[in-house]
């Protein structure tokens, strides 16, 4: 069996000048101690290019391979292409509607990513019916589901497999949030490719006062939004059988 892989994950870092020093310290704390760093969306506060460039500056020189998906905040100013380019220049690999494979001491780590989108959960779901604008929302979620499925299929042969999202694929990590906003925090349609391909773990953010731990079937799901974590990163190990939390 390959050795366990050690990962640091966080969502909703909301980078801007106000938390620059805090983020720099957070990355320094985990760099050199983990095999990969995963960022679960809302990389910026308002989706401004300057905020993306600041995060790129913080990530530049980080030794651990860093992977990320976008969040809703990152789209706010419609500067996504510029933000992605800035992060790519700092060796942050975007797996938004994509996937990546990394070799770690002879073992393979696969990461399938998607932002995800809204849609809701049983008893409160958006249907593919009615006004064209609402059907476009439904279609956008469909595209995210299909991208996640394709990414998980592409990494199926990897020793360790992680699904990285921003929106939640399960209501089990939304407990604590007002139920009226659950349809805007994720969609259980995202659970279908997870159930089919059964990754080792799913990570997401977005739900700032949700629950830390949940599940899709028997696949563990962790809400790694920084406000939920109460710390900089969730650091864990995968050994092929379980997710081991570390201090």
XYZ file of C-alpha atoms in Angstrom:
247
model
C 0.000 0.000 0.000
C 1.239 3.544 -0.715
C 1.986 5.771 2.249
C -0.843 8.026 3.490
C -1.268 11.332 1.672
C -1.497 14.469 3.781
C -3.737 17.318 2.598
C -4.589 20.818 3.836
C -7.972 22.184 2.727
C -9.838 25.443 3.227
C -12.700 27.279 1.580
C -13.898 30.861 1.747
C -10.523 32.424 2.503
C -11.919 35.662 0.991
C -8.504 37.148 0.319
C -8.086 40.914 0.554
C -5.657 43.375 2.132
C -7.322 43.056 5.536
C -6.452 39.380 5.967
C -3.239 39.305 3.955
C -0.889 38.707 6.897
C -3.202 36.060 8.351
C -3.286 34.174 5.044
C 0.460 34.420 4.540
C 0.987 32.886 7.964
C -1.628 30.184 7.312
C 0.083 29.031 4.139
C 3.508 29.076 5.806
C 2.186 26.903 8.629
C 1.108 24.067 6.335
C 3.649 24.375 3.535
C 6.285 21.687 3.840
C 3.999 19.607 6.068
C 1.437 18.503 3.466
C 1.473 16.899 0.037
C -1.194 19.186 -1.408
C -3.213 22.299 -0.573
C -6.849 22.497 -1.738
C -8.905 25.701 -1.866
C -12.677 25.219 -2.014
C -13.756 28.474 -3.675
C -14.447 32.042 -2.590
C -10.768 32.719 -3.020
C -11.473 36.469 -3.042
C -13.807 38.787 -1.165
C -15.546 40.461 -4.100
C -13.994 38.859 -7.175
C -11.752 41.841 -7.851
C -8.585 41.225 -9.865
C -6.465 42.947 -7.208
C -7.667 40.403 -4.650
C -6.842 37.532 -6.987
C -3.400 38.992 -7.594
C -2.869 39.298 -3.855
C -3.721 35.636 -3.322
C -1.388 34.760 -6.184
C 1.384 36.685 -4.473
C 0.753 34.781 -1.248
C 0.756 31.423 -3.059
C 3.830 32.177 -5.149
C 6.705 30.186 -3.742
C 4.518 27.763 -1.789
C 6.154 24.363 -2.269
C 3.079 22.188 -1.851
C 1.095 21.780 -5.083
C -2.004 23.956 -4.747
C -5.364 23.296 -6.413
C -8.506 25.426 -6.388
C -12.046 25.868 -7.632
C -13.957 29.121 -7.886
C -16.765 30.289 -5.632
C -19.685 32.653 -6.090
C -17.710 35.602 -4.671
C -15.025 35.094 -7.308
C -17.586 35.728 -10.049
C -18.995 38.949 -8.579
C -16.982 41.418 -10.685
C -16.885 39.199 -13.771
C -13.084 39.156 -13.745
C -12.726 35.391 -13.490
C -10.462 34.980 -16.526
C -8.018 37.540 -15.161
C -8.090 36.045 -11.652
C -7.500 32.532 -12.982
C -4.578 33.784 -15.093
C -3.025 35.526 -12.084
C -3.301 32.380 -9.955
C -1.949 30.199 -12.746
C 1.092 32.480 -12.827
C 1.679 31.539 -9.187
C 1.366 27.798 -9.939
C -2.117 27.493 -8.454
C -3.830 24.883 -10.587
C -7.511 25.538 -11.190
C -9.556 22.340 -11.373
C -12.852 24.150 -11.869
C -14.813 21.780 -14.153
C -11.576 19.853 -14.474
C -9.245 17.448 -12.758
C -5.608 16.930 -11.840
C -3.344 14.037 -11.006
C -0.310 14.257 -8.735
C 2.343 11.644 -7.984
C 3.405 11.394 -4.339
C 6.186 8.906 -3.573
C 4.886 6.412 -6.091
C 1.219 6.924 -5.216
C -1.263 8.888 -7.303
C -3.581 11.577 -5.961
C -6.496 12.576 -8.174
C -8.543 15.737 -7.656
C -11.804 16.348 -9.519
C -13.141 19.860 -9.180
C -16.257 21.902 -9.864
C -17.738 25.033 -8.371
C -21.130 23.395 -8.173
C -24.220 25.555 -8.117
C -27.655 26.086 -6.575
C -30.689 23.860 -6.881
C -31.751 22.621 -3.479
C -32.445 19.378 -1.727
C -35.465 17.101 -1.215
C -38.636 19.086 -0.478
C -37.087 22.273 -1.897
C -35.662 21.758 -5.368
C -35.513 23.815 -8.525
C -37.133 21.988 -11.452
C -36.284 22.093 -15.144
C -39.597 23.764 -15.931
C -41.102 27.174 -16.446
C -39.441 30.491 -17.124
C -36.364 30.366 -19.379
C -34.210 32.152 -16.795
C -34.912 29.504 -14.168
C -34.277 26.749 -16.677
C -30.895 28.361 -17.407
C -30.082 28.093 -13.711
C -31.043 24.423 -13.825
C -28.870 23.943 -16.924
C -25.906 25.594 -15.211
C -26.145 23.113 -12.350
C -26.399 20.313 -14.906
C -23.125 21.464 -16.470
C -21.440 21.405 -13.064
C -22.760 17.904 -12.344
C -21.540 16.647 -15.707
C -18.118 18.217 -15.212
C -17.772 16.638 -11.777
C -18.765 13.259 -13.207
C -16.203 13.582 -16.004
C -13.475 14.590 -13.558
C -14.205 11.714 -11.195
C -14.172 9.290 -14.124
C -10.800 10.654 -15.246
C -9.190 10.022 -11.842
C -10.865 6.658 -11.238
C -7.569 4.754 -11.364
C -5.776 6.978 -8.845
C -4.793 5.558 -5.459
C -6.446 8.492 -3.656
C -9.373 10.515 -5.022
C -10.813 13.814 -3.812
C -13.839 15.773 -5.060
C -13.340 19.513 -4.557
C -16.413 21.787 -4.693
C -17.616 25.158 -3.468
C -21.368 24.494 -3.226
C -22.533 21.591 -1.091
C -23.719 18.278 -2.574
C -25.562 17.343 0.620
C -27.834 18.889 3.222
C -25.941 17.066 5.967
C -23.326 19.842 6.076
C -25.903 22.646 6.022
C -27.375 22.103 9.472
C -27.050 25.414 11.295
C -27.848 27.499 8.222
C -31.408 28.860 7.903
C -33.388 26.244 5.982
C -34.859 28.923 3.757
C -31.487 29.490 2.078
C -30.489 25.831 1.632
C -31.473 25.836 -2.068
C -28.874 28.578 -2.598
C -26.123 26.676 -0.763
C -25.961 23.671 -3.039
C -27.832 20.912 -4.814
C -28.178 17.219 -4.159
C -27.906 16.672 -7.909
C -24.168 17.022 -7.293
C -24.373 13.865 -5.192
C -25.109 11.598 -8.183
C -21.533 11.454 -9.576
C -20.197 11.097 -6.019
C -22.399 8.067 -5.418
C -21.418 6.621 -8.781
C -17.648 7.102 -8.550
C -17.202 6.969 -4.768
C -14.181 9.234 -4.131
C -12.354 8.918 -0.816
C -13.566 12.306 0.390
C -15.561 15.362 -0.728
C -14.628 18.905 0.295
C -16.741 22.049 -0.092
C -17.227 25.506 1.399
C -19.864 28.249 0.985
C -22.006 27.400 4.056
C -20.378 29.633 6.667
C -22.477 28.466 9.606
C -23.175 24.938 8.444
C -21.892 21.688 9.904
C -18.296 20.534 9.477
C -18.954 16.880 8.725
C -21.571 15.074 6.660
C -21.828 12.378 4.033
C -23.120 11.383 0.620
C -24.001 7.737 1.086
C -20.913 6.404 2.846
C -18.564 8.981 1.281
C -17.390 11.484 3.924
C -18.068 15.150 3.155
C -16.371 18.048 4.941
C -17.435 21.677 4.902
C -14.034 23.383 5.001
C -15.276 26.981 4.962
C -12.893 28.853 7.252
C -15.728 30.231 9.451
C -16.847 26.635 10.075
C -13.330 25.326 10.694
C -12.495 28.052 13.173
C -8.890 27.678 12.020
C -6.811 28.217 8.899
C -6.898 24.769 7.296
C -8.419 21.341 7.790
C -5.406 19.016 7.667
C -6.102 15.333 7.148
C -4.550 12.122 5.891
C -5.911 9.594 3.407
C -4.647 6.050 3.722
C -7.049 4.298 1.348
C -9.387 3.223 4.149
C -10.327 6.334 6.080
C -9.898 10.060 6.524
C -7.701 10.736 9.545
C -7.964 14.174 11.109
C -4.697 15.643 12.309
C -3.989 18.351 14.842
